mmCIF file of C-alpha atoms and ligand atoms in Angstrom:
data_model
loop_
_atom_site.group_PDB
_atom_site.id
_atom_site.type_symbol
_atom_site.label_atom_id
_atom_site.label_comp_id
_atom_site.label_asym_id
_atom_site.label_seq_id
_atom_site.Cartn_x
_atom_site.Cartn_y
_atom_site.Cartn_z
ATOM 1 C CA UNK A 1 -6.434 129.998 -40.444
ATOM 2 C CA UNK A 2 -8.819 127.623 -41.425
ATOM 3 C CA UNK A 3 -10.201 124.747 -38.989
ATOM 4 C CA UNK A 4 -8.818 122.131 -41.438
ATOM 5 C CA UNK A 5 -5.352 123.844 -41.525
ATOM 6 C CA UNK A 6 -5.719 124.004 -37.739
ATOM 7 C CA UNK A 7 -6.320 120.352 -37.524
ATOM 8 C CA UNK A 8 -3.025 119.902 -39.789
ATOM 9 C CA UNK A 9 -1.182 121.930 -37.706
ATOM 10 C CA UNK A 10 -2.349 120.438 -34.080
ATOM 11 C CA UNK A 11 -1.254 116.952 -35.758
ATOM 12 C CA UNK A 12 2.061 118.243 -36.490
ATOM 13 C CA UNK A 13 2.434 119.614 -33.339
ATOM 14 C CA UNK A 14 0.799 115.962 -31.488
ATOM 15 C CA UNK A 15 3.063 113.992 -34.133
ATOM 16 C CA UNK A 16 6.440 115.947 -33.136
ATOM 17 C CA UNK A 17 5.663 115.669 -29.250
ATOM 18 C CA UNK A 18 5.484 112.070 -29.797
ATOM 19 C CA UNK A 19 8.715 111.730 -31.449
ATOM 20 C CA UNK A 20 10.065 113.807 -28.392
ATOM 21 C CA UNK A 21 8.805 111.683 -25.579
ATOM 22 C CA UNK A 22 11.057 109.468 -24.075
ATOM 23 C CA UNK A 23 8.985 107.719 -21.458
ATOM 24 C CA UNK A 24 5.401 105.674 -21.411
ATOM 25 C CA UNK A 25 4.628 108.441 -18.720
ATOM 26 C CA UNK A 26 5.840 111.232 -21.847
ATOM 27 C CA UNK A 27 3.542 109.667 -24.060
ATOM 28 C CA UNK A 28 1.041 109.520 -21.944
ATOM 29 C CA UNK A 29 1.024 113.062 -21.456
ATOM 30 C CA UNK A 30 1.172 113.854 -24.977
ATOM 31 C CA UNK A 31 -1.989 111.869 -25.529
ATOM 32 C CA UNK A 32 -3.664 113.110 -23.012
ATOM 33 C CA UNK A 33 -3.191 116.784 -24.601
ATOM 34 C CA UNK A 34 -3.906 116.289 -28.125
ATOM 35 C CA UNK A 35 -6.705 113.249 -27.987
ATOM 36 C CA UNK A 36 -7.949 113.713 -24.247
ATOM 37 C CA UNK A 37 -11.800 114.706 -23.635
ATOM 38 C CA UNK A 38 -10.599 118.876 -23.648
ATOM 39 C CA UNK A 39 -7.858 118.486 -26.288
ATOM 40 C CA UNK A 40 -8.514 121.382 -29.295
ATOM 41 C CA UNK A 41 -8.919 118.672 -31.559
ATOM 42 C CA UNK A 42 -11.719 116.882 -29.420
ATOM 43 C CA UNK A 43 -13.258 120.131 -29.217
ATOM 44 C CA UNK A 44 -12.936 120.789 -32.907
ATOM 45 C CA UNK A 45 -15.149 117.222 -33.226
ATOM 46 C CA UNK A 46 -17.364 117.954 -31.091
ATOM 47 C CA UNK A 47 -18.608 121.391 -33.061
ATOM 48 C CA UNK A 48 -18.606 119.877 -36.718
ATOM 49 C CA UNK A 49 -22.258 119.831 -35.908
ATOM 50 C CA UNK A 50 -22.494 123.145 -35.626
ATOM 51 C CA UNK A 51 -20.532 124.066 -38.415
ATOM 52 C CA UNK A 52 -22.150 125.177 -42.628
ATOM 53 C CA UNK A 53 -23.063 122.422 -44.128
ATOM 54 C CA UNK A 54 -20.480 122.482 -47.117
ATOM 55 C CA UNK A 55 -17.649 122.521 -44.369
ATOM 56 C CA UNK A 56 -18.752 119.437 -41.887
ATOM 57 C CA UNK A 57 -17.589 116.845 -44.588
ATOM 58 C CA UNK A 58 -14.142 118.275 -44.737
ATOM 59 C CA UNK A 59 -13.269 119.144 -41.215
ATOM 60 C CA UNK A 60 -15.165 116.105 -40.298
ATOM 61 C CA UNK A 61 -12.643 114.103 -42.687
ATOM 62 C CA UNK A 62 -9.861 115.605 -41.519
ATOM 63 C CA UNK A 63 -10.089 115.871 -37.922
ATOM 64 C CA UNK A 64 -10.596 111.556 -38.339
ATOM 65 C CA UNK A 65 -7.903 111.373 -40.447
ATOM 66 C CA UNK A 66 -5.834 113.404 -37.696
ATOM 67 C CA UNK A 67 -7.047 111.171 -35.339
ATOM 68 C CA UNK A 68 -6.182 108.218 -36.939
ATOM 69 C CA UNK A 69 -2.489 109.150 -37.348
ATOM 70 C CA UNK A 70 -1.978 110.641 -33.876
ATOM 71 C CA UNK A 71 -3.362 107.387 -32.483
ATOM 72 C CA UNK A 72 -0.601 104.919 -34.684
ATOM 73 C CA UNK A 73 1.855 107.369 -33.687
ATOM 74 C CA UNK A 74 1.109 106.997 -30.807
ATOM 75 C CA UNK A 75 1.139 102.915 -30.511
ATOM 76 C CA UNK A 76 4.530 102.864 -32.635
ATOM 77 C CA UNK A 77 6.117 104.585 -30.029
ATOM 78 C CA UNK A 78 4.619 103.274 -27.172
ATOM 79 C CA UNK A 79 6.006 99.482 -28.461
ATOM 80 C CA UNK A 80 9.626 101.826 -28.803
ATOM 81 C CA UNK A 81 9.540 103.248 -25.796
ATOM 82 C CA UNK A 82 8.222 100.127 -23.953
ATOM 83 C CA UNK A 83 10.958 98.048 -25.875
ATOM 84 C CA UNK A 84 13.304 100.706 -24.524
ATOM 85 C CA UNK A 85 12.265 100.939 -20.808
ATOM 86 C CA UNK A 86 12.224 97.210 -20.200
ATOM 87 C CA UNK A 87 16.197 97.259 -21.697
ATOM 88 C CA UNK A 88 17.405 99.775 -19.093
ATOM 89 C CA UNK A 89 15.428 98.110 -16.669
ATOM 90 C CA UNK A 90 17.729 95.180 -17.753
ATOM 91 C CA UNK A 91 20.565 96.660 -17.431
ATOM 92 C CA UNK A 92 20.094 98.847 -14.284
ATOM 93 C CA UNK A 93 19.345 95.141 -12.810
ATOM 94 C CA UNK A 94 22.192 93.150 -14.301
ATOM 95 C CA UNK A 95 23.936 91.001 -11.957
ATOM 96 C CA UNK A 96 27.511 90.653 -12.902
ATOM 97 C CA UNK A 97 28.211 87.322 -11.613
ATOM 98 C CA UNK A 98 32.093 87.772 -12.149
ATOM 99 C CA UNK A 99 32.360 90.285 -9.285
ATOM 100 C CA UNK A 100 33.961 88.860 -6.035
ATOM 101 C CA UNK A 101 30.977 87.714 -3.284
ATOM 102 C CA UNK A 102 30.913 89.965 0.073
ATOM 103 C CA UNK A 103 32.911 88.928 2.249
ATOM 104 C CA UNK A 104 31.493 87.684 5.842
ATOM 105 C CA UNK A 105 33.698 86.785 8.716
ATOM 106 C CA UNK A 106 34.557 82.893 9.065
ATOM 107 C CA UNK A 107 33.342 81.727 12.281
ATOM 108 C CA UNK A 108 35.624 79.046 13.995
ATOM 109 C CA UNK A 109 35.484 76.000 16.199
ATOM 110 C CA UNK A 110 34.242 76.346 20.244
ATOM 111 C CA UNK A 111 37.540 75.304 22.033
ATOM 112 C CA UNK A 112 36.024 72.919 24.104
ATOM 113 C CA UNK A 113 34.410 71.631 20.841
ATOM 114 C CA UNK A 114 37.865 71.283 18.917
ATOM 115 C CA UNK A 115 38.831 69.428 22.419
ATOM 116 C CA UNK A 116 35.400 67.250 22.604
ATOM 117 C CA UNK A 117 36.303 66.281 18.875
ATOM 118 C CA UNK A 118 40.204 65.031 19.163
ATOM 119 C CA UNK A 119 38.833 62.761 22.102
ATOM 120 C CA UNK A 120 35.922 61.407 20.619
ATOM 121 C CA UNK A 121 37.814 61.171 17.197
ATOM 122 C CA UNK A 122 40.024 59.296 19.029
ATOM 123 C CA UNK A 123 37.545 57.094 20.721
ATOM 124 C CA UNK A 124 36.020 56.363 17.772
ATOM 125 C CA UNK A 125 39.093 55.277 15.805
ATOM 126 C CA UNK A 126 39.250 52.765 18.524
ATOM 127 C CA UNK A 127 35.967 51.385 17.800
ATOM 128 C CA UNK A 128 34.007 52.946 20.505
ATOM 129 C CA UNK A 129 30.502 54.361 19.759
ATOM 130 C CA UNK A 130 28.931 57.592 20.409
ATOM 131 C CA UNK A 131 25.850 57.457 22.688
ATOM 132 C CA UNK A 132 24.072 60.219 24.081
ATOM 133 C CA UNK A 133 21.600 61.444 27.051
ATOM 134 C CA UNK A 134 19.018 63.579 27.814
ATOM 135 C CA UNK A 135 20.346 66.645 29.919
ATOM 136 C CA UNK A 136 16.774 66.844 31.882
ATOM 137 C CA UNK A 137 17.471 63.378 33.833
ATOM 138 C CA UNK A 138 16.023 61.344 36.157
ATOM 139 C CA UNK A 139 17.081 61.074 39.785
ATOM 140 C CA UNK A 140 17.323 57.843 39.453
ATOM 141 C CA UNK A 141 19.818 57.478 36.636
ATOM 142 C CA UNK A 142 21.913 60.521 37.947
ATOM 143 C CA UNK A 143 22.504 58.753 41.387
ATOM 144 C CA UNK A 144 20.540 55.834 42.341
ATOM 145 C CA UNK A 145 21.348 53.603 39.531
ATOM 146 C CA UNK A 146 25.333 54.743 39.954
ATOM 147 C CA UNK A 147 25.381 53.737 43.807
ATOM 148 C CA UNK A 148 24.319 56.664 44.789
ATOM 149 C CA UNK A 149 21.086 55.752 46.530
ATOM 150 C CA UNK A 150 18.746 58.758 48.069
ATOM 151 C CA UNK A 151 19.838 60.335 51.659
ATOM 152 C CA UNK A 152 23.763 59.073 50.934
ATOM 153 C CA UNK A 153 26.267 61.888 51.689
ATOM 154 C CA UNK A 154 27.810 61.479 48.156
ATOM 155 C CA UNK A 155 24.869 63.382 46.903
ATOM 156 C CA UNK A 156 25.273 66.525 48.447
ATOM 157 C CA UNK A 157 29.329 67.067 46.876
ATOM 158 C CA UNK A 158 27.739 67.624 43.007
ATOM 159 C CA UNK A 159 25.232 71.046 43.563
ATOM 160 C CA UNK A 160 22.428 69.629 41.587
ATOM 161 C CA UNK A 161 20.101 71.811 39.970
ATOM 162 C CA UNK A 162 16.464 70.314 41.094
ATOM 163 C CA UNK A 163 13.603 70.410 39.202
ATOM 164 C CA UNK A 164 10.027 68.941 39.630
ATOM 165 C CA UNK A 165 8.891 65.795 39.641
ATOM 166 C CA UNK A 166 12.429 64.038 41.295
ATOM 167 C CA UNK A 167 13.968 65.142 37.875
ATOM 168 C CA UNK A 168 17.735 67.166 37.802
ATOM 169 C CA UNK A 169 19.857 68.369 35.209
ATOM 170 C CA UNK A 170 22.499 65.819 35.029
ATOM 171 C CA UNK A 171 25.354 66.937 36.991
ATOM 172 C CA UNK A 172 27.790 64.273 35.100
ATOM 173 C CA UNK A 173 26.928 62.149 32.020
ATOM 174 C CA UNK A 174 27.556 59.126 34.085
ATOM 175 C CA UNK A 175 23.841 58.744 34.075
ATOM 176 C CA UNK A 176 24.337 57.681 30.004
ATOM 177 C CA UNK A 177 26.322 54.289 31.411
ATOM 178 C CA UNK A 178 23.663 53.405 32.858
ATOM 179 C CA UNK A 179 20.817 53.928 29.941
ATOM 180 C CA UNK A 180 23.379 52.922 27.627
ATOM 181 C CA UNK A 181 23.712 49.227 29.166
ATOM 182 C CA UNK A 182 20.249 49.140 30.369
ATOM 183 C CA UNK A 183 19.947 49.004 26.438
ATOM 184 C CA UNK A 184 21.630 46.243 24.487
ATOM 185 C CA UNK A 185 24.031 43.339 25.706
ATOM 186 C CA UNK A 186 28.010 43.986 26.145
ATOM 187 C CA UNK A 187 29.791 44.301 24.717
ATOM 188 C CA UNK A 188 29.813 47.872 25.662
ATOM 189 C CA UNK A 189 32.217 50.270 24.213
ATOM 190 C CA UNK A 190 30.851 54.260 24.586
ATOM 191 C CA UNK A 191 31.845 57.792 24.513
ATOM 192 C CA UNK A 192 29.074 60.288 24.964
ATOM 193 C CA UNK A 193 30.184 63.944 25.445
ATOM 194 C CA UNK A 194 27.173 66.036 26.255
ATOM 195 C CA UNK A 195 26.607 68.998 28.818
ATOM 196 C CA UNK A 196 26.205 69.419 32.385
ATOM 197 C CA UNK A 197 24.710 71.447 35.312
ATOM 198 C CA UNK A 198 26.029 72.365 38.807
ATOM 199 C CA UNK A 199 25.504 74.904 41.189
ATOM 200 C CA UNK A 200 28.792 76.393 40.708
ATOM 201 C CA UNK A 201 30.362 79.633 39.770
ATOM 202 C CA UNK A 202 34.188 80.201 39.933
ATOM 203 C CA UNK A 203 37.349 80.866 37.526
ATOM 204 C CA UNK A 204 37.728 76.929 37.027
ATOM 205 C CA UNK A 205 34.014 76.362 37.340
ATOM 206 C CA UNK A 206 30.701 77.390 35.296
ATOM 207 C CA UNK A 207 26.806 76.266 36.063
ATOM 208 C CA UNK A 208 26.996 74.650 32.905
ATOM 209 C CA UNK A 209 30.327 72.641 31.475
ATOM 210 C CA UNK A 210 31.090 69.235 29.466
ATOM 211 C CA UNK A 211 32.053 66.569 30.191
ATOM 212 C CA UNK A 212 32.793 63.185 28.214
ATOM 213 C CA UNK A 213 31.837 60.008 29.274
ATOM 214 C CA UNK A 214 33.550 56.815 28.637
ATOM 215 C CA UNK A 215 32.558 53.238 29.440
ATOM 216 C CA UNK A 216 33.807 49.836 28.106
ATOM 217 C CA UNK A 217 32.468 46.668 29.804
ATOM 218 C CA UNK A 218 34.045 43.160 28.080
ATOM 219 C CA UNK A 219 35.047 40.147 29.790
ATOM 220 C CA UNK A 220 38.404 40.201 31.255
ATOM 221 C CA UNK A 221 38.885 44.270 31.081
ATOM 222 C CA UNK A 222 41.427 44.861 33.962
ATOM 223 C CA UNK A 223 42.509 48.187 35.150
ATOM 224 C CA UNK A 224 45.431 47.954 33.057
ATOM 225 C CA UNK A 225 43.556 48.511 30.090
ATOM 226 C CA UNK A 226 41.910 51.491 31.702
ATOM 227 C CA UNK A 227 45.849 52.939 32.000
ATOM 228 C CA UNK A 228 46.634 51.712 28.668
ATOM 229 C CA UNK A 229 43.700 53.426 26.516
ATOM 230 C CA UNK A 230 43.878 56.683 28.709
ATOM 231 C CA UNK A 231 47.639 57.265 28.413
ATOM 232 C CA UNK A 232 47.007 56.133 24.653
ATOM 233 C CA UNK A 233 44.346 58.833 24.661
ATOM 234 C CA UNK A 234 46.529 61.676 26.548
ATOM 235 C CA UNK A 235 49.058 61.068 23.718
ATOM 236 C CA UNK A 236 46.817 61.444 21.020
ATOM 237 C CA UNK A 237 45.774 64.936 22.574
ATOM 238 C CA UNK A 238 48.353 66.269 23.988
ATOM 239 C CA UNK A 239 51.367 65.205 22.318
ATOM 240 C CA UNK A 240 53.729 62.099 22.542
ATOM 241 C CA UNK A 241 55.925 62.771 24.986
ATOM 242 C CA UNK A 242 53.294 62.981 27.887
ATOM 243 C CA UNK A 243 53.022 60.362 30.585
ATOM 244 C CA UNK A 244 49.966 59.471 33.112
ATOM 245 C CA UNK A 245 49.904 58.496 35.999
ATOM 246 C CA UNK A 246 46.921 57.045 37.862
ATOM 247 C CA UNK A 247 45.812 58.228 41.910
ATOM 248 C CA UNK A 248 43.453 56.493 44.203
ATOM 249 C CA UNK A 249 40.088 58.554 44.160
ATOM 250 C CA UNK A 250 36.530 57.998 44.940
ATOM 251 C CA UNK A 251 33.519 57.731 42.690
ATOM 252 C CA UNK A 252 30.997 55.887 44.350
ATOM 253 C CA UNK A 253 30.028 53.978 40.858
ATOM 254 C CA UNK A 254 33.565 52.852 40.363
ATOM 255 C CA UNK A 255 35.802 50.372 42.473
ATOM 256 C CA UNK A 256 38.572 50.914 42.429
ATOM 257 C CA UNK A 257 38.294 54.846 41.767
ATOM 258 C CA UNK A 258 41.354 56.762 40.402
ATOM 259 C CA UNK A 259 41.827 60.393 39.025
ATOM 260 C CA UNK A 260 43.907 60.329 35.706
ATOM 261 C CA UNK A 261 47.344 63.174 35.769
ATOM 262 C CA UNK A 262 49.128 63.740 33.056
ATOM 263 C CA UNK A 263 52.844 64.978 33.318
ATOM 264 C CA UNK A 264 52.947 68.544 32.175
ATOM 265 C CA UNK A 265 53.170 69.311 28.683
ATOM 266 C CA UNK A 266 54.268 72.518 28.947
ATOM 267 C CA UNK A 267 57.839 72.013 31.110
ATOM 268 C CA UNK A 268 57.814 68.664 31.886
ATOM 269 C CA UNK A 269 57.888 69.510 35.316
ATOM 270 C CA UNK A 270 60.989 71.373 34.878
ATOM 271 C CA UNK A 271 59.665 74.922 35.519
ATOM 272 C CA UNK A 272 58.921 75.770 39.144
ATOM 273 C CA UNK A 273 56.482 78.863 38.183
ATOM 274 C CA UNK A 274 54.978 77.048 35.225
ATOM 275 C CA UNK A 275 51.410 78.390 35.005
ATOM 276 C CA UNK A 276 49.645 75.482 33.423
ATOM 277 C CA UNK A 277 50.720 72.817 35.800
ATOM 278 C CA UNK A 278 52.280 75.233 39.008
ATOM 279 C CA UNK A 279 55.609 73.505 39.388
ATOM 280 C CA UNK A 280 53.706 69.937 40.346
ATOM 281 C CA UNK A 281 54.790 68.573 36.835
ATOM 282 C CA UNK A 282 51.236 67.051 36.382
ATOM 283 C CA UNK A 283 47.912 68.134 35.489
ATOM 284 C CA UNK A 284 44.960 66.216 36.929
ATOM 285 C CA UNK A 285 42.863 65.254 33.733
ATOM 286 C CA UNK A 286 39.800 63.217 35.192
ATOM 287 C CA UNK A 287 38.073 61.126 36.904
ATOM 288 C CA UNK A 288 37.804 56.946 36.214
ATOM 289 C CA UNK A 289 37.863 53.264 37.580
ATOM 290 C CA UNK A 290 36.705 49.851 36.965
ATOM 291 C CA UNK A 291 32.495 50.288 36.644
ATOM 292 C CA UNK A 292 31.200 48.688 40.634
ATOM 293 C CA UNK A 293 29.655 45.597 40.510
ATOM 294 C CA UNK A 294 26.791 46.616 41.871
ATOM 295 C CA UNK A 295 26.365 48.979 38.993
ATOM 296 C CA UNK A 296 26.845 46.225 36.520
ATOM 297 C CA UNK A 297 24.164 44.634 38.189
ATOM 298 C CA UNK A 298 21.821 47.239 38.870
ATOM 299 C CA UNK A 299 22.015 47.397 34.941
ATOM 300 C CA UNK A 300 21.027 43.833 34.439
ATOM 301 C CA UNK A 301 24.640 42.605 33.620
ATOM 302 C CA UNK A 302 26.465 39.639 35.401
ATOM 303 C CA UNK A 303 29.541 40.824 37.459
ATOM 304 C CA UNK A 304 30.419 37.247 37.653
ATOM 305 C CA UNK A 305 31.408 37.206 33.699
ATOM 306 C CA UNK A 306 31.790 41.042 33.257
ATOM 307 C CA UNK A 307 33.936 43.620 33.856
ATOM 308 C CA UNK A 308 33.860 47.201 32.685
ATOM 309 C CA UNK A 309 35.980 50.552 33.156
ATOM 310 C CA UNK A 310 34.604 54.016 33.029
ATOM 311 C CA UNK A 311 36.059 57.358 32.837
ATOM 312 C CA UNK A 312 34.952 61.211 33.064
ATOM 313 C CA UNK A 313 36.954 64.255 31.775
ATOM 314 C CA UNK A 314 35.981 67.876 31.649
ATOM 315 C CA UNK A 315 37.131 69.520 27.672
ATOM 316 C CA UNK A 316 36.583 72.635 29.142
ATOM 317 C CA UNK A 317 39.150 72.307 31.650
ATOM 318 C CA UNK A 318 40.675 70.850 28.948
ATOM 319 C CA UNK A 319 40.989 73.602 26.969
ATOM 320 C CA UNK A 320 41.815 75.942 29.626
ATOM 321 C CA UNK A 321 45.172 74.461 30.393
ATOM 322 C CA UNK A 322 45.522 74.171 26.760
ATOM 323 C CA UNK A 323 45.024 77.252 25.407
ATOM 324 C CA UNK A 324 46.309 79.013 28.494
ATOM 325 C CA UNK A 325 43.076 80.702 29.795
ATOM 326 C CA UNK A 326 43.082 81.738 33.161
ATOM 327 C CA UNK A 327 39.044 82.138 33.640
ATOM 328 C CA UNK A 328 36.395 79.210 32.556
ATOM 329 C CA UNK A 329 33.529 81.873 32.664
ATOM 330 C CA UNK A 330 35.006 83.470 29.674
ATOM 331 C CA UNK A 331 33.757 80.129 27.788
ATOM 332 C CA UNK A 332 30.522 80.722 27.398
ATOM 333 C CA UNK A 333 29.821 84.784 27.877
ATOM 334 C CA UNK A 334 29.537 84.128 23.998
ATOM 335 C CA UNK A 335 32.100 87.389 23.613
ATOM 336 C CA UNK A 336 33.113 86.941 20.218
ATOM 337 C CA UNK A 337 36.077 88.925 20.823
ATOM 338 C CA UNK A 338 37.388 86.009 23.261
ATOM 339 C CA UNK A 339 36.156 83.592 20.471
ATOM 340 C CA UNK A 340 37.793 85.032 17.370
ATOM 341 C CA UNK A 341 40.806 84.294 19.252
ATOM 342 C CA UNK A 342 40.526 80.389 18.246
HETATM 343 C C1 FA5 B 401 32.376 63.092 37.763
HETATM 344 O O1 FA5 B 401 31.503 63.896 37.359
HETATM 345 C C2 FA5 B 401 32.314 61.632 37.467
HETATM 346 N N1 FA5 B 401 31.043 61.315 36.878
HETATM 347 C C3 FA5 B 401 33.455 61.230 36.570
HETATM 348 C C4 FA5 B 401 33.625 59.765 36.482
HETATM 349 C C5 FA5 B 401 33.073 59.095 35.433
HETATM 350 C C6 FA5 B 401 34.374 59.075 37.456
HETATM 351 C C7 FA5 B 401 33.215 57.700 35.331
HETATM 352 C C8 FA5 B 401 34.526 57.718 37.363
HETATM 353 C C9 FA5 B 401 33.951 57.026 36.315
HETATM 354 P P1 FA5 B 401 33.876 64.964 38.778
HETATM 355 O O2 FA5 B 401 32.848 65.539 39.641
HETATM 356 O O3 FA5 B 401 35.267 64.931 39.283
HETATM 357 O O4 FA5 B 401 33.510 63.473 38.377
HETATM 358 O O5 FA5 B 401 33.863 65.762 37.379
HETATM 359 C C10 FA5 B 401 34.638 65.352 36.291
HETATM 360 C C11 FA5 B 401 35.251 66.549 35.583
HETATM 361 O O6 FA5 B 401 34.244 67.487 35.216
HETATM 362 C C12 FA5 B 401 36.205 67.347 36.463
HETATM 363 O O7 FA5 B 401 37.502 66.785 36.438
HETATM 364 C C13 FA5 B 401 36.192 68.684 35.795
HETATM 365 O O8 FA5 B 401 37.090 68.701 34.697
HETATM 366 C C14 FA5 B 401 34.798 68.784 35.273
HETATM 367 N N2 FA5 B 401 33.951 69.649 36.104
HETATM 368 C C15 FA5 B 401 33.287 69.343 37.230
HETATM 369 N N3 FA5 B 401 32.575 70.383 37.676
HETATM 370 C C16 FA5 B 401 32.784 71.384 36.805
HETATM 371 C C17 FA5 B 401 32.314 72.726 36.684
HETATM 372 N N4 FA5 B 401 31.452 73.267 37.538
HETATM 373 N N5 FA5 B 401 32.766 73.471 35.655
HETATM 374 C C18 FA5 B 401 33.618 72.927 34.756
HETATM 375 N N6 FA5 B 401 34.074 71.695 34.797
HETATM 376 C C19 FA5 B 401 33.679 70.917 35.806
#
């Protein structure tokens, strides 16, 4: 065989193998054998010098010419195979936006948030506003500005958490009357749920808990309309049928101090073993009374002209007797199995 017909034949051979690779990596390959620094036809190049005369000019032509073709091969079917790879990359990577999405699990509401929402809901629809706290308070606005001054006995029945510097974590949000009025002019008209601390750790009581705060203060507010919003607001959360009743109690900001029941919305006081309210036919709901003067005053506001009520609940307790749940602590473990349940 002659070197010319050699070089005809390696083309074939390059030209064919390029026809046959699929991939840039293929191609790649093929170039590397047939043009690469030790391919036969690079080696037939590189001894045309040493070949007769009378044959250089031929093989020298040829081997080019070879050359030439392997190498627009070659590009052609690098653009095809490029064109090629970037369409199954396409489609390996289509996104078929008709599919369903994943599923993830719907969360739902806290119960004591779905109870801290009816009552402020409620509030609000009434006109009252929502005010708020901080939770790191001073000792001053958790006692001494509610009549609570330091050393008095009253102090010692809420387990405060102390901290530094004469500051506690609230143990009520009563302390958010007091900011609130030292603030603007009545009249007042608040609701500020918002957590709270105590030292305390049983089935119907947690270190941490809520509590929502009310407080109106407007000439001429009597204790009556303390009964009337309350009993308006134990309606609107616990059905129509329900009646309050009001009981002396103590809070040292309020004068006169009452606790709030309302009759049992589970038997109406007709069930002797009734679990939610134990035969009693009420359920005590929280604590309230007409805002002291001397709080009033200690505020900046004229007892003379104004009068206020204020009132405390606890949603989680709330939501206990609600949703029948026997331990508060179960709350806020944060066991979603407890949670899903709502
Ligand atoms: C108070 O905290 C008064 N500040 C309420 C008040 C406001 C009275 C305005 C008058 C005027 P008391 O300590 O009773 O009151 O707490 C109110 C409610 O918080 C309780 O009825 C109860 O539902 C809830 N509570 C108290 N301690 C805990 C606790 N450790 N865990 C869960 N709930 C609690």
């Amino acid at each position: 065989m002659s070197v010319v017909e050699r070089i005809e034949e390696l083309k074939l051979e390059a030209l064919s193998a390029l026809a046959e690779a699929g991939t840039t990596k293929d191609l790649e390959s093929v170039r590397v054998k047939y043009l690469g620094r030790s391919a036969d036809l690079t080696e037939i190049k590189k001894s045309i010098r040493d070949l007769p005369q009378d044959e250089r000019k031929a093989v020298g032509g040829s081997s080019n010419r070879a050359t030439k073709e392997i190498e627009a091969a070659l590009a052609e079917r690098l653009a095809e195979v490029a064109v090629a790879e970037r369409e199954e990359k396409l489609r390996a990577e289509a996104v078929d936006v008709t599919l369903p999405g994943a599923p993830y699990p719907k969360g739902s509401l806290h119960p004591s948030l779905r109870v801290i929402d009816e009552v402020v809901d409620f509030f609000v629809g009434l006109g009252y506003r929502v005010a708020e706290g901080p939770e790191v308070e001073t000792d001053y606005y958790n006692f001494t500005a509610l009549n609570i001054p330091p050393g008095h006995p009253a102090r010692g029945m809420q387990d405060t958490f102390f901290l530094d510097d004469g500051l506690v974590l609230r143990t009520h949000t009563s302390p958010v009357q007091v900011r609130t009025m030292l603030s603007q002019e009545p009249p007042v008209y608040i609701v500020c749920p918002g957590r709270t601390y105590r030292r305390d750790s049983d089935p119907t009581h947690t270190p941490m808990f809520n509590q929502i705060e009310g407080l109106a203060v407007d000439k001429g507010l009597t204790l009556g309309d303390l009964k009337g919003t309350l009993a308006a607001m134990a309606r609107h959360i616990f059905g129509e049928d329900v009646k309050v009743r009001l009981r002396p109690s103590y809070f040292q900001f309020v004068e006169p101090g009452v606790e709030l029941d309302v009759s049992c919305f589970i038997c109406g006081g007709s069930d002797p073993n009734c679990k939610v309210c134990k035969g009693a036919g009420w359920i005590e709901m929280l604590g309230a009374g007409m805002v002291d003067p001397a709080v009033l005053s200690e505020a900046g506001y004229d007892p003379e002209e104004y009068t206020g009520f204020a009132f405390g609940m606890g949603p989680d307790r709330m939501a206990m007797v609600r949703y029948g749940i026997p331990d508060l602590r179960l709350f806020f473990e944060g066991d979603l199995r407890f949670l899903q349940q709502f």
